[in-house]
One Martini backbone bead per residue (centre of mass of N, CA, C, O) as a GRO file, in nm:
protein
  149
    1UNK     BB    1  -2.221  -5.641  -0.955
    2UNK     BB    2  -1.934  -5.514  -1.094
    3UNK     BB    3  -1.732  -5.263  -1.217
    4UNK     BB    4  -1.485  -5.194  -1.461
    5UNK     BB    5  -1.359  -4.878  -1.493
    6UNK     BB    6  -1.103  -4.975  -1.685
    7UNK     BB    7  -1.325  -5.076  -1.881
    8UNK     BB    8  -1.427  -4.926  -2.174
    9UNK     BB    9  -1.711  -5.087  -2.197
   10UNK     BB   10  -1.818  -5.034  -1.919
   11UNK     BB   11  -1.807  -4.692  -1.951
   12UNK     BB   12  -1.979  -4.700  -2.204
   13UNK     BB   13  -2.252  -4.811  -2.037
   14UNK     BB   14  -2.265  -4.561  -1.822
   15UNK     BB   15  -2.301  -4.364  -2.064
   16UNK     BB   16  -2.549  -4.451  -2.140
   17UNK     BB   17  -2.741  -4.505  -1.895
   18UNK     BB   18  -2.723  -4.187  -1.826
   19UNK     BB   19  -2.829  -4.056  -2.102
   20UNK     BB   20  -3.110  -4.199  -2.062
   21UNK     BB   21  -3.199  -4.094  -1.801
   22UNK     BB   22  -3.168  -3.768  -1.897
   23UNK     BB   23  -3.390  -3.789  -2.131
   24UNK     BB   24  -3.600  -3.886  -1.988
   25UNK     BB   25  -3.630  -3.674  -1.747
   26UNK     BB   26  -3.620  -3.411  -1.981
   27UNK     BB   27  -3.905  -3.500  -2.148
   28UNK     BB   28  -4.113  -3.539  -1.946
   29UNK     BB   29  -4.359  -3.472  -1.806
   30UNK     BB   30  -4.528  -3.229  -1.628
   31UNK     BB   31  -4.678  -3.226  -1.313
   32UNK     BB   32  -4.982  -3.165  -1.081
   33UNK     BB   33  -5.143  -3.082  -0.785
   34UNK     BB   34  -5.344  -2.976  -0.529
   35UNK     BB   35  -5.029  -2.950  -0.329
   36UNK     BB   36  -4.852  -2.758  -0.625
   37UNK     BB   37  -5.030  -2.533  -0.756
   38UNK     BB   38  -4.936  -2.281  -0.582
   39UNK     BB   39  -4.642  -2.299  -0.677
   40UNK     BB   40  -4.632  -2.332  -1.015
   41UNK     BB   41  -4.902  -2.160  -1.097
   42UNK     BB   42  -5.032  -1.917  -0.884
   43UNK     BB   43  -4.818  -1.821  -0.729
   44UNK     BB   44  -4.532  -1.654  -0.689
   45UNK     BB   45  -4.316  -1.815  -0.744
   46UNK     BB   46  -4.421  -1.891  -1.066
   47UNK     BB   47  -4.356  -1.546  -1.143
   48UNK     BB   48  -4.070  -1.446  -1.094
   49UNK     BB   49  -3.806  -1.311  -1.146
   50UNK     BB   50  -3.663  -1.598  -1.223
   51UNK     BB   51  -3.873  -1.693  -1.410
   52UNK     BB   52  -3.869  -1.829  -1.738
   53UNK     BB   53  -4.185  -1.749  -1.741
   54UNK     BB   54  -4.560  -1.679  -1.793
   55UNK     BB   55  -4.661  -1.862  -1.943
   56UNK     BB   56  -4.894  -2.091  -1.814
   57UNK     BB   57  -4.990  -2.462  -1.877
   58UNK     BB   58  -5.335  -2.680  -1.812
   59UNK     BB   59  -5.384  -3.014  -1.847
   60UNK     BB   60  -5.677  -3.170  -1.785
   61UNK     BB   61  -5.641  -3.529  -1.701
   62UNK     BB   62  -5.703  -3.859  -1.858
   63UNK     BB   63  -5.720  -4.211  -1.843
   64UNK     BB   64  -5.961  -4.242  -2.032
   65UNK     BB   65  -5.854  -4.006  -2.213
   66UNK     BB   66  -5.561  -3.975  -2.357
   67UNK     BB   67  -5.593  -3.978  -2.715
   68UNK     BB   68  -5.726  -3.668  -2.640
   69UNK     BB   69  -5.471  -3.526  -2.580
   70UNK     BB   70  -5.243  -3.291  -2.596
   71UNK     BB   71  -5.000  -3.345  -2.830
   72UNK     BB   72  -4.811  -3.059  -2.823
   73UNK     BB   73  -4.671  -3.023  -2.508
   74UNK     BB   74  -4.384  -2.983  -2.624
   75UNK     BB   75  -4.354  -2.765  -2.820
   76UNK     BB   76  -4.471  -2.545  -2.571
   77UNK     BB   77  -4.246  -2.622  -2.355
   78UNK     BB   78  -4.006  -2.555  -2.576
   79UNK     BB   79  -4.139  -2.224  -2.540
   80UNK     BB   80  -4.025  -1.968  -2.464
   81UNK     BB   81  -4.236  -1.865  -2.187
   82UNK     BB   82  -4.376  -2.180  -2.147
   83UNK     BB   83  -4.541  -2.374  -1.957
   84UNK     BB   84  -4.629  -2.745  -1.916
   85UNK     BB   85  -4.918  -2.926  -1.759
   86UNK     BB   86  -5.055  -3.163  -1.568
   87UNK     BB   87  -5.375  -3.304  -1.436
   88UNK     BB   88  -5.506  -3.545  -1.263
   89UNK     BB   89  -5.867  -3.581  -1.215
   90UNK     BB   90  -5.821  -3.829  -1.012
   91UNK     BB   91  -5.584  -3.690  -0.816
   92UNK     BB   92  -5.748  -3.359  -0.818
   93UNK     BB   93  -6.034  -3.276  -0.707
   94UNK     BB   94  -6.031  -3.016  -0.583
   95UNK     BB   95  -5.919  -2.850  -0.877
   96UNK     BB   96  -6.182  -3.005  -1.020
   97UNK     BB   97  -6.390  -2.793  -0.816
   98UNK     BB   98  -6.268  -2.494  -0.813
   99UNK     BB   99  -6.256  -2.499  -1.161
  100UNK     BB  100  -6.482  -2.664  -1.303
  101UNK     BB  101  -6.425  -2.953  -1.408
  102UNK     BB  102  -6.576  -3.188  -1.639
  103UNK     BB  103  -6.369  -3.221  -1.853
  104UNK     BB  104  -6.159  -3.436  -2.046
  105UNK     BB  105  -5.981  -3.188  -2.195
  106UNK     BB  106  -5.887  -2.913  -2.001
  107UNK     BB  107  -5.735  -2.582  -2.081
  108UNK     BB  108  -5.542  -2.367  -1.928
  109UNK     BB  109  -5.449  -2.025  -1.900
  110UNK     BB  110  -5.145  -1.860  -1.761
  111UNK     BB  111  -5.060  -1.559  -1.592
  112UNK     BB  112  -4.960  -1.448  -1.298
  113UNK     BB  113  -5.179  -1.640  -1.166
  114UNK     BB  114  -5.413  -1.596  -1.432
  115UNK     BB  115  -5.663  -1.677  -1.570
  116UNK     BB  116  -5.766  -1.630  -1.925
  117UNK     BB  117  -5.772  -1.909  -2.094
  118UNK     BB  118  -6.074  -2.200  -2.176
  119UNK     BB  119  -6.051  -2.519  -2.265
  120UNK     BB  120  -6.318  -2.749  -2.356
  121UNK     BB  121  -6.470  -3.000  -2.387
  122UNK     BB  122  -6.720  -3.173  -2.509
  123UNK     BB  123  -7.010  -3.309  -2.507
  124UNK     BB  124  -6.969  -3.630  -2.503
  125UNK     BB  125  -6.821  -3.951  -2.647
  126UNK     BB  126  -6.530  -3.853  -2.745
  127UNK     BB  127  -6.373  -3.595  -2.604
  128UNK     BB  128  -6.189  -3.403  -2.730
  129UNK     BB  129  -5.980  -3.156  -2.854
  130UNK     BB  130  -5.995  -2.836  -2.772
  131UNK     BB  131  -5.710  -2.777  -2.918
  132UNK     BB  132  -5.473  -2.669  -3.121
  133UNK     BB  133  -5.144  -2.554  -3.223
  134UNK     BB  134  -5.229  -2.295  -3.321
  135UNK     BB  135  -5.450  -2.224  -3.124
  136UNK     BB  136  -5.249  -2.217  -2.879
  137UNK     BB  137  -5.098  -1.979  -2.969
  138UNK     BB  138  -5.289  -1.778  -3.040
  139UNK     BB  139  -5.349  -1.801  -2.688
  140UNK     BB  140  -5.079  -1.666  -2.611
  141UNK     BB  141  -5.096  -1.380  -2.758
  142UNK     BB  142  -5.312  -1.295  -2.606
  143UNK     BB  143  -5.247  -1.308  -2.311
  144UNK     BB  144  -5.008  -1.108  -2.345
  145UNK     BB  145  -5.143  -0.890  -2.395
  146UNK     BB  146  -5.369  -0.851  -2.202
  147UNK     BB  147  -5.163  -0.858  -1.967
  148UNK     BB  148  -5.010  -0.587  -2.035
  149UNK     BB  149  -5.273  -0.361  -1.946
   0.00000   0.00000   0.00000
């Protein structure tokens, strides 16, 4: 089926269908795994002179607890200077014994290729997301004081 492209009808729905894939790509959370860690999170790369970002955050994530990720990674993800990524710990074992990550969810901060801190669920049923919005925020200011330094 072609369109018709000097229809004024189909060149709106083209540019509707356009609209709404550049949405939901530029939405979309953003993943790492074993693969691209050291190129987005930890790498020179991620921190270079071009880079947007001080602060990455990363949090290894469960699709058996989804319900308890940290919500509000849009919100953090579209502050200056902060990057937001997620790792499935079921598809990246290598980082999940690497950085010794045992629960999920667990959010590391990085800064400059350097972990500074580390929220991890508690032990238990629930397994809870250790950190809401406000508290890191302040673990954002924090990691860039400390790094100042």
């Amino acid at each position: 089926v072609f369109m018709n492209y000097k229809n004024r009808d189909n060149m709106k729905n083209l540019f509707t269908l356009l609209f709404l894939f550049i949405s939901i790509v530029s939405f979309a959370q953003q993943w790492v795994n074993d693969s691209n860690f050291e190129e987005k999170v930890t790498g020179y790369g991620a921190f270079d002179d071009n880079s947007d970002h001080d602060v990455i955050i990363v949090e290894f994530w469960a699709e058996f607890n989804k319900d308890n990720a940290f919500k509000d990674w849009k919100k953090l993800d579209n502050l200056e200077g902060v990057k937001y990524y997620r790792i499935d710990i079921a598809k990246s074992p290598k980082l999940k014994k690497e950085l010794r990550i045992r629960m999920a969810p667990t959010i590391l901060l990085y800064i400059r290729g350097d972990a500074y801190i580390k929220f991890t669920a508690k032990a238990g049923l629930d397994l809870l997301c250790p950190v809401d919005y406000n508290k890191m925020l302040s673990a954002i200011e924090v990691v860039k004081q400390e790094s100042s330094y």
